Amino acid sequence: MKNHSPVMEQRGTLSPSPPPAWTPRTDPAPLLPDPRPYRVLGTDAAEKADPALLLELYDQLVRGRRYNAQATALTRQGRLAVYPSSTGQEACEVAAALALEERDWLFPSYRDTLAAVARGLEPVQALTLLRGDWHTGYDPHEHRIAPLCTPLATQLPHAVGLAHAARLKGDDVVALAMVGDGGTSEGDFHEALNFAAVWQAPVVFLVQNNGFAISVPLAKQTAAPSLAHKAVGYGMPGRLVDGNDAAAVYEVIGDAVRHARAGGGPTLVEAVTYRIEAHTNADDATRYRGAGEVEAWRAHDPITLLERELTERGLLDDARRQSAYDAAEALAAELRDRMNEEPVLDPMDLFTHVYAEQTTQLREQAAQLRAELEAEAER
Amino acid sequence: MTTVADQPSTTAVKPASMAQALQRALRDALAADPAVHVMGEDVGALGGVFRITDGLAKEFGEDRCTDTPLAEAGILGAAVGMAMYGLRPVVEMQFDAFAYPAFEQLISHVARMRNRTKGAMPLPITIRVPYGGGIGGVEHHSDSSEAYYMATPGLHVVTPATVADAYGLLRASIASDDPVVFLEPKRLYWSKDSWNPDAPSTVEPIGRAVVRRTGRSATLITYGPSVPVCMEAAEAAREEGWDLEVVDLRSLVPFDDATVCESVRRTGRAVVVHESGGFGGPGSEIAARVTERCFHHLQAPVLRVAGFDIPYPPPMLERHHLPGVDRILDAVARLQWEGDS
Ligand SMILES: Cc1ncc(C[n+]2csc(CCOP(=O)(O)OP(=O)(O)O)c2C)c(N)n1
Ligand SMILES: [Mg+2]
């Protein structure tokens, strides 16, 4: 038996120069996420949490839960074309909005109308897309909220570009980009994280891992140890947080935002949460998951967790709780009223904003529609 | 607007290539407006694979002329975010066929953002794409992708055929508040014209075709790399007794119906010439528009001379695919001259 091929033996006679020294560019250790999702509520860390902050989070969660319920009800009344509810995920939505400064930018997905509302956008404007009277119902510059994005993960490179541009201009602005667990399989997720890390752009990527992409569970989406682990491959820190613990999400995102603002570059945050409702009102979740699973997550509900903490610390009595629920009810009533008004539609808007200046083609087509509308009005 | 192309007439006029004019346009745009940022693959130290960005990183710094990671969707997606924050990105796609990964960003965001936000968020992005064949490129280096862009509302689609237009149209594209797909006919990069870089042509408005050659017998409607071929065909046609007019569209979107139709109504006959495939290609739209608008002036159906409806051929066979002078003259011969006085 020969152990070496003749080629191998010959190689031994050569004296090749050694390859240039190779060292890893980044020490992966500090980038790795702690595999146990970070928690505050019910732990020692909760003692340090600011009571005023906890109460603000509580008010927002209760409001958000009611907003979700009202929006879902509006789909049944035909007032919304579709609604992807964030029920069960309110802690992520609210914390994302509150952790940002006014000058920062939020890049939401279709599921994140609540984050936009928590940031100050009028609910009716946030829901324009889902009512269907226009695509984006607000001027993104007003609250620095990018249009709600439907093509998965495609908003992530926008956040990177905006953050990069802000840095080039010398503004200490941070962009927070939101995406779902399914969206992390998209190429744009990869490209955005890579660009952000290479450019050290002040971006925070918040993945809400709610267990499903419509019907497909995370196990069919990735073989990564966690979604937060993906950060390491790009050379940015990954953080894993309990997405139903509002105080924890707020702290982790807040840290990442401050890190980015200070020039430390991007962070990937995975918030582990659960989509309590179906994907949208049009989906039937019983086809792909059991009721037991949903019940188990209901026991780990973001409002319940915070309520327990506040009650134990004596920060929440019945009156205070009632005031939170009353405020939420007022929001829902206003939303109902506003959404029951017929939206004002101008069909000629179809041609107004395609280009800065209308092309001959569009002028001709606009004239055609105008004539049709006039004929319709005469009938 | 019908005008015969201006000839530069100052004393400093010398032969310059389209590549030089494009480089100069980028340089002048960077110098004129701090919001302008050039970005793409190899655009820095190398100056781009076609050297169009030569020297820009050195002159303006790497923040203004940036080598990006190699990911076309990421490049265009980042450009969207930069434009949202008030910058004016000029993106270089390395080759026609390598722009395809960016299509989702282009179609779902770049083309729609102004419309989606009712004008609140226009995206002044210029996407430069070297396109077309005739350079002996191996697979994926010679596509004519203009039909895809034309079919996407919200984009302007511009393509120069002369050195002066390369400068003027690129400046106009960068100055435009709408996204522009700027198609650079790569086989014309090294073609030279008399041009004075120190007194560059006035910035051409986007959307105006130009009559490159006046004629009375028929109109050749064309753009980009096929313009010189049509000019050659028009010369050769004189021997057959045809006096051909050549219209260089310069901009596919917006489309200059007025110039095209004015010409066709005068000549009564038209042939559309382009490298892109004929089926569902730009010529289909152009022939339809001309027929709809000029029917009673037409002596013959509008014909198309286009690339075959095949994946772009290997370099050793591409000459059979590309519309050449003979194929154009054959089409002109089929314009029903019988009975013409
Ligand atoms: C590019 C793209 N492909 C497919 C879809 C259709 N779609 C909408 S939501 C969704 C699931 C997304 O799941 P995930 O990213 O986990 O977000 P979630 O809905 O759970 O918030 C799919 C497949 C889409 N919007 N965009
Ligand atoms: Mg999901």
Short mmCIF file of N, CA and C in Angstrom, two decimals, chain A residues 174-290:
data_model
loop_
_atom_site.label_atom_id
_atom_site.label_comp_id
_atom_site.label_asym_id
_atom_site.label_seq_id
_atom_site.Cartn_x
_atom_site.Cartn_y
_atom_site.Cartn_z
N VAL A 174 -30.17 57.81 13.46
CA VAL A 174 -30.15 56.36 13.42
C VAL A 174 -31.39 55.87 12.68
N ALA A 175 -31.23 54.80 11.90
CA ALA A 175 -32.39 54.18 11.24
C ALA A 175 -32.68 52.84 11.90
N LEU A 176 -33.96 52.62 12.21
CA LEU A 176 -34.38 51.33 12.76
C LEU A 176 -35.25 50.64 11.72
N ALA A 177 -34.81 49.45 11.30
CA ALA A 177 -35.53 48.73 10.24
C ALA A 177 -36.16 47.48 10.82
N MET A 178 -37.44 47.28 10.51
CA MET A 178 -38.18 46.15 11.06
C MET A 178 -38.44 45.10 9.99
N VAL A 179 -38.32 43.84 10.36
CA VAL A 179 -38.53 42.75 9.40
C VAL A 179 -38.99 41.52 10.17
N GLY A 180 -39.65 40.60 9.48
CA GLY A 180 -40.11 39.38 10.13
C GLY A 180 -39.09 38.25 10.01
N ASP A 181 -39.36 37.15 10.69
CA ASP A 181 -38.46 36.00 10.63
C ASP A 181 -38.36 35.47 9.20
N GLY A 182 -39.50 35.39 8.51
CA GLY A 182 -39.46 34.89 7.13
C GLY A 182 -38.64 35.80 6.24
N GLY A 183 -38.73 37.09 6.48
CA GLY A 183 -38.01 38.06 5.66
C GLY A 183 -36.50 37.89 5.73
N THR A 184 -36.00 37.23 6.79
CA THR A 184 -34.55 37.06 6.90
C THR A 184 -34.00 36.09 5.87
N SER A 185 -34.89 35.36 5.19
CA SER A 185 -34.41 34.46 4.13
C SER A 185 -34.19 35.19 2.81
N GLU A 186 -34.72 36.41 2.72
CA GLU A 186 -34.62 37.15 1.46
C GLU A 186 -33.20 37.66 1.22
N GLY A 187 -32.86 37.76 -0.03
CA GLY A 187 -31.54 38.28 -0.40
C GLY A 187 -31.30 39.70 0.10
N ASP A 188 -32.35 40.52 0.11
CA ASP A 188 -32.17 41.91 0.54
C ASP A 188 -31.80 42.01 2.01
N PHE A 189 -32.22 41.02 2.81
CA PHE A 189 -31.81 40.99 4.22
C PHE A 189 -30.29 40.86 4.29
N HIS A 190 -29.79 39.90 3.55
CA HIS A 190 -28.35 39.66 3.51
C HIS A 190 -27.60 40.90 3.00
N GLU A 191 -28.06 41.44 1.90
CA GLU A 191 -27.34 42.56 1.30
C GLU A 191 -27.36 43.79 2.21
N ALA A 192 -28.49 43.99 2.86
CA ALA A 192 -28.60 45.15 3.75
C ALA A 192 -27.65 45.01 4.94
N LEU A 193 -27.63 43.83 5.54
CA LEU A 193 -26.75 43.65 6.70
C LEU A 193 -25.29 43.78 6.30
N ASN A 194 -24.98 43.24 5.14
CA ASN A 194 -23.59 43.32 4.69
C ASN A 194 -23.18 44.76 4.42
N PHE A 195 -24.03 45.50 3.70
CA PHE A 195 -23.72 46.91 3.42
C PHE A 195 -23.58 47.69 4.74
N ALA A 196 -24.52 47.44 5.65
CA ALA A 196 -24.51 48.19 6.90
C ALA A 196 -23.22 47.97 7.67
N ALA A 197 -22.76 46.72 7.68
CA ALA A 197 -21.55 46.41 8.45
C ALA A 197 -20.31 46.98 7.76
N VAL A 198 -20.26 46.83 6.42
CA VAL A 198 -19.10 47.35 5.69
C VAL A 198 -19.00 48.86 5.85
N TRP A 199 -20.16 49.52 5.77
CA TRP A 199 -20.17 50.99 5.87
C TRP A 199 -20.23 51.45 7.32
N GLN A 200 -20.37 50.52 8.27
CA GLN A 200 -20.56 50.89 9.68
C GLN A 200 -21.69 51.93 9.79
N ALA A 201 -22.77 51.65 9.09
CA ALA A 201 -23.90 52.59 9.07
C ALA A 201 -24.68 52.50 10.38
N PRO A 202 -25.18 53.64 10.85
CA PRO A 202 -25.95 53.65 12.10
C PRO A 202 -27.37 53.09 11.91
N VAL A 203 -27.46 51.77 11.84
CA VAL A 203 -28.73 51.10 11.62
C VAL A 203 -28.94 50.05 12.70
N VAL A 204 -30.19 49.89 13.10
CA VAL A 204 -30.56 48.76 13.96
C VAL A 204 -31.57 47.93 13.19
N PHE A 205 -31.28 46.65 13.05
CA PHE A 205 -32.23 45.74 12.40
C PHE A 205 -32.99 45.01 13.49
N LEU A 206 -34.31 45.15 13.46
CA LEU A 206 -35.13 44.46 14.45
C LEU A 206 -35.92 43.36 13.75
N VAL A 207 -35.56 42.11 14.05
CA VAL A 207 -36.31 40.98 13.51
C VAL A 207 -37.34 40.56 14.54
N GLN A 208 -38.60 40.61 14.17
CA GLN A 208 -39.63 40.06 15.06
C GLN A 208 -39.84 38.62 14.64
N ASN A 209 -39.26 37.73 15.40
CA ASN A 209 -39.45 36.30 15.13
C ASN A 209 -40.75 35.88 15.80
N ASN A 210 -41.83 35.91 15.01
CA ASN A 210 -43.14 35.55 15.56
C ASN A 210 -43.52 34.12 15.21
N GLY A 211 -42.51 33.34 14.83
CA GLY A 211 -42.72 31.90 14.64
C GLY A 211 -43.13 31.49 13.25
N PHE A 212 -43.76 32.38 12.51
CA PHE A 212 -44.30 31.99 11.21
C PHE A 212 -44.09 33.05 10.14
N ALA A 213 -43.94 32.55 8.92
CA ALA A 213 -44.08 33.38 7.73
C ALA A 213 -45.36 32.85 7.07
N ILE A 214 -46.45 33.56 7.22
CA ILE A 214 -47.80 33.06 6.94
C ILE A 214 -47.95 31.71 7.62
N SER A 215 -47.76 30.60 6.87
CA SER A 215 -47.98 29.28 7.46
C SER A 215 -46.68 28.54 7.76
N VAL A 216 -45.56 29.08 7.29
CA VAL A 216 -44.31 28.31 7.34
C VAL A 216 -43.54 28.61 8.62
N PRO A 217 -43.28 27.58 9.43
CA PRO A 217 -42.58 27.81 10.69
C PRO A 217 -41.09 28.07 10.45
N LEU A 218 -40.46 28.67 11.46
CA LEU A 218 -39.07 29.09 11.33
C LEU A 218 -38.14 27.93 10.95
N ALA A 219 -38.45 26.71 11.43
CA ALA A 219 -37.57 25.57 11.15
C ALA A 219 -37.40 25.35 9.65
N LYS A 220 -38.39 25.74 8.87
CA LYS A 220 -38.28 25.58 7.42
C LYS A 220 -37.64 26.80 6.76
N GLN A 221 -37.33 27.78 7.58
CA GLN A 221 -36.77 29.03 7.06
C GLN A 221 -35.26 29.07 7.19
N THR A 222 -34.75 28.46 8.26
CA THR A 222 -33.33 28.62 8.55
C THR A 222 -32.82 27.45 9.38
N ALA A 223 -31.53 27.18 9.23
CA ALA A 223 -30.86 26.20 10.09
C ALA A 223 -29.89 26.90 11.03
N ALA A 224 -29.95 28.24 11.06
CA ALA A 224 -29.05 29.00 11.92
C ALA A 224 -29.38 28.74 13.39
N PRO A 225 -28.38 28.82 14.29
CA PRO A 225 -28.66 28.61 15.72
C PRO A 225 -29.76 29.54 16.22
N SER A 226 -29.72 30.77 15.78
CA SER A 226 -30.81 31.74 16.02
C SER A 226 -30.67 32.75 14.90
N LEU A 227 -31.69 33.57 14.72
CA LEU A 227 -31.58 34.60 13.68
C LEU A 227 -30.54 35.64 14.09
N ALA A 228 -30.43 35.87 15.40
CA ALA A 228 -29.44 36.83 15.90
C ALA A 228 -28.01 36.38 15.56
N HIS A 229 -27.80 35.07 15.49
CA HIS A 229 -26.47 34.57 15.15
C HIS A 229 -26.01 35.00 13.77
N LYS A 230 -26.97 35.28 12.90
CA LYS A 230 -26.59 35.67 11.54
C LYS A 230 -25.72 36.92 11.55
N ALA A 231 -25.86 37.74 12.57
CA ALA A 231 -25.10 38.99 12.65
C ALA A 231 -23.60 38.75 12.56
N VAL A 232 -23.15 37.68 13.20
CA VAL A 232 -21.71 37.44 13.34
C VAL A 232 -21.05 37.31 11.97
N GLY A 233 -21.75 36.67 11.05
CA GLY A 233 -21.19 36.49 9.71
C GLY A 233 -20.95 37.81 9.00
N TYR A 234 -21.65 38.84 9.40
CA TYR A 234 -21.46 40.15 8.77
C TYR A 234 -20.49 41.02 9.55
N GLY A 235 -20.12 40.55 10.74
CA GLY A 235 -19.22 41.36 11.56
C GLY A 235 -19.95 42.41 12.38
N MET A 236 -21.21 42.11 12.74
CA MET A 236 -21.91 43.02 13.64
C MET A 236 -22.46 42.23 14.81
N PRO A 237 -22.72 42.91 15.95
CA PRO A 237 -23.25 42.17 17.07
C PRO A 237 -24.69 41.71 16.84
N GLY A 238 -25.00 40.52 17.37
CA GLY A 238 -26.36 40.01 17.36
C GLY A 238 -26.88 39.96 18.78
N ARG A 239 -28.13 40.35 18.97
CA ARG A 239 -28.72 40.32 20.32
C ARG A 239 -30.05 39.60 20.26
N LEU A 240 -30.26 38.75 21.24
CA LEU A 240 -31.49 37.97 21.32
C LEU A 240 -32.28 38.47 22.53
N VAL A 241 -33.55 38.77 22.30
CA VAL A 241 -34.33 39.34 23.40
C VAL A 241 -35.72 38.70 23.42
N ASP A 242 -36.27 38.61 24.61
CA ASP A 242 -37.66 38.15 24.74
C ASP A 242 -38.56 39.26 24.20
N GLY A 243 -39.16 38.99 23.07
CA GLY A 243 -39.94 40.02 22.39
C GLY A 243 -41.26 40.33 23.06
N ASN A 244 -41.64 39.58 24.10
CA ASN A 244 -42.87 39.89 24.82
C ASN A 244 -42.61 40.64 26.11
N ASP A 245 -41.33 40.89 26.37
CA ASP A 245 -40.92 41.63 27.56
C ASP A 245 -40.59 43.05 27.12
N ALA A 246 -41.57 43.93 27.29
CA ALA A 246 -41.44 45.29 26.74
C ALA A 246 -40.21 46.01 27.29
N ALA A 247 -39.94 45.80 28.58
CA ALA A 247 -38.79 46.49 29.17
C ALA A 247 -37.49 45.98 28.57
N ALA A 248 -37.43 44.69 28.30
CA ALA A 248 -36.22 44.12 27.72
C ALA A 248 -36.02 44.59 26.28
N VAL A 249 -37.08 44.56 25.50
CA VAL A 249 -36.95 44.98 24.10
C VAL A 249 -36.54 46.45 24.05
N TYR A 250 -37.18 47.25 24.92
CA TYR A 250 -36.85 48.68 24.95
C TYR A 250 -35.38 48.88 25.28
N GLU A 251 -34.90 48.13 26.24
CA GLU A 251 -33.50 48.29 26.66
C GLU A 251 -32.53 47.84 25.56
N VAL A 252 -32.82 46.70 24.95
CA VAL A 252 -31.90 46.16 23.94
C VAL A 252 -31.87 47.06 22.70
N ILE A 253 -33.06 47.49 22.28
CA ILE A 253 -33.08 48.37 21.10
C ILE A 253 -32.43 49.71 21.44
N GLY A 254 -32.75 50.21 22.64
CA GLY A 254 -32.16 51.48 23.07
C GLY A 254 -30.64 51.42 23.08
N ASP A 255 -30.09 50.32 23.59
CA ASP A 255 -28.63 50.16 23.61
C ASP A 255 -28.09 50.15 22.18
N ALA A 256 -28.77 49.42 21.31
CA ALA A 256 -28.30 49.31 19.93
C ALA A 256 -28.36 50.67 19.23
N VAL A 257 -29.42 51.43 19.52
CA VAL A 257 -29.56 52.76 18.92
C VAL A 257 -28.43 53.68 19.40
N ARG A 258 -28.16 53.64 20.69
CA ARG A 258 -27.10 54.50 21.23
C ARG A 258 -25.74 54.08 20.68
N HIS A 259 -25.54 52.79 20.56
CA HIS A 259 -24.29 52.26 20.00
C HIS A 259 -24.11 52.77 18.56
N ALA A 260 -25.19 52.70 17.78
CA ALA A 260 -25.13 53.16 16.39
C ALA A 260 -24.87 54.66 16.33
N ARG A 261 -25.56 55.40 17.20
CA ARG A 261 -25.42 56.86 17.18
C ARG A 261 -24.01 57.28 17.55
N ALA A 262 -23.40 56.51 18.43
CA ALA A 262 -22.04 56.85 18.86
C ALA A 262 -20.99 56.41 17.84
N GLY A 263 -21.43 55.87 16.71
CA GLY A 263 -20.46 55.49 15.68
C GLY A 263 -20.04 54.04 15.76
N GLY A 264 -20.73 53.25 16.56
CA GLY A 264 -20.35 51.85 16.74
C GLY A 264 -20.84 50.91 15.66
N GLY A 265 -21.66 51.42 14.73
CA GLY A 265 -22.13 50.58 13.64
C GLY A 265 -23.43 49.86 13.95
N PRO A 266 -23.83 48.97 13.05
CA PRO A 266 -25.15 48.34 13.13
C PRO A 266 -25.23 47.20 14.14
N THR A 267 -26.46 46.88 14.54
CA THR A 267 -26.74 45.72 15.40
C THR A 267 -27.94 44.98 14.83
N LEU A 268 -27.90 43.67 14.95
CA LEU A 268 -29.07 42.85 14.61
C LEU A 268 -29.71 42.37 15.90
N VAL A 269 -30.99 42.71 16.06
CA VAL A 269 -31.72 42.28 17.26
C VAL A 269 -32.80 41.30 16.83
N GLU A 270 -32.80 40.13 17.43
CA GLU A 270 -33.91 39.19 17.21
C GLU A 270 -34.79 39.20 18.44
N ALA A 271 -36.04 39.56 18.25
CA ALA A 271 -37.01 39.55 19.34
C ALA A 271 -37.89 38.32 19.16
N VAL A 272 -37.84 37.44 20.15
CA VAL A 272 -38.62 36.20 20.06
C VAL A 272 -40.02 36.48 20.58
N THR A 273 -41.00 36.32 19.70
CA THR A 273 -42.37 36.64 20.07
C THR A 273 -43.30 35.65 19.38
N TYR A 274 -44.57 35.98 19.31
CA TYR A 274 -45.51 35.05 18.71
C TYR A 274 -46.67 35.81 18.10
N ARG A 275 -47.06 35.35 16.91
CA ARG A 275 -48.19 35.98 16.23
C ARG A 275 -49.47 35.30 16.72
N ILE A 276 -50.19 35.97 17.60
CA ILE A 276 -51.37 35.36 18.22
C ILE A 276 -52.50 35.17 17.21
N GLU A 277 -52.69 36.17 16.36
CA GLU A 277 -53.76 36.07 15.36
C GLU A 277 -53.25 35.33 14.12
N ALA A 278 -54.17 35.08 13.20
CA ALA A 278 -53.75 34.54 11.90
C ALA A 278 -52.88 35.58 11.20
N HIS A 279 -52.24 35.18 10.10
CA HIS A 279 -51.34 36.09 9.37
C HIS A 279 -52.05 37.41 9.06
N THR A 280 -53.23 37.31 8.48
CA THR A 280 -54.12 38.46 8.32
C THR A 280 -55.53 37.93 8.55
N ASN A 281 -56.51 38.83 8.47
CA ASN A 281 -57.90 38.41 8.60
C ASN A 281 -58.28 37.41 7.51
N ALA A 282 -57.52 37.36 6.41
CA ALA A 282 -57.86 36.48 5.30
C ALA A 282 -57.24 35.09 5.43
N ASP A 283 -56.48 34.87 6.49
CA ASP A 283 -55.73 33.62 6.65
C ASP A 283 -56.48 32.68 7.61
N ASP A 284 -56.25 31.39 7.45
CA ASP A 284 -56.83 30.39 8.36
C ASP A 284 -55.70 29.65 9.06
N ALA A 285 -55.39 30.08 10.28
CA ALA A 285 -54.22 29.54 10.98
C ALA A 285 -54.43 28.12 11.48
N THR A 286 -55.70 27.67 11.53
CA THR A 286 -55.92 26.31 12.04
C THR A 286 -55.36 25.26 11.09
N ARG A 287 -55.06 25.64 9.86
CA ARG A 287 -54.51 24.69 8.90
C ARG A 287 -53.06 24.33 9.19
N TYR A 288 -52.37 25.14 9.99
CA TYR A 288 -50.94 24.87 10.16
C TYR A 288 -50.44 24.96 11.60
N ARG A 289 -51.32 25.23 12.57
CA ARG A 289 -50.85 25.21 13.95
C ARG A 289 -52.00 24.87 14.91
N GLY A 290 -51.63 24.31 16.04
CA GLY A 290 -52.62 23.86 17.00
C GLY A 290 -52.96 24.95 18.02
#
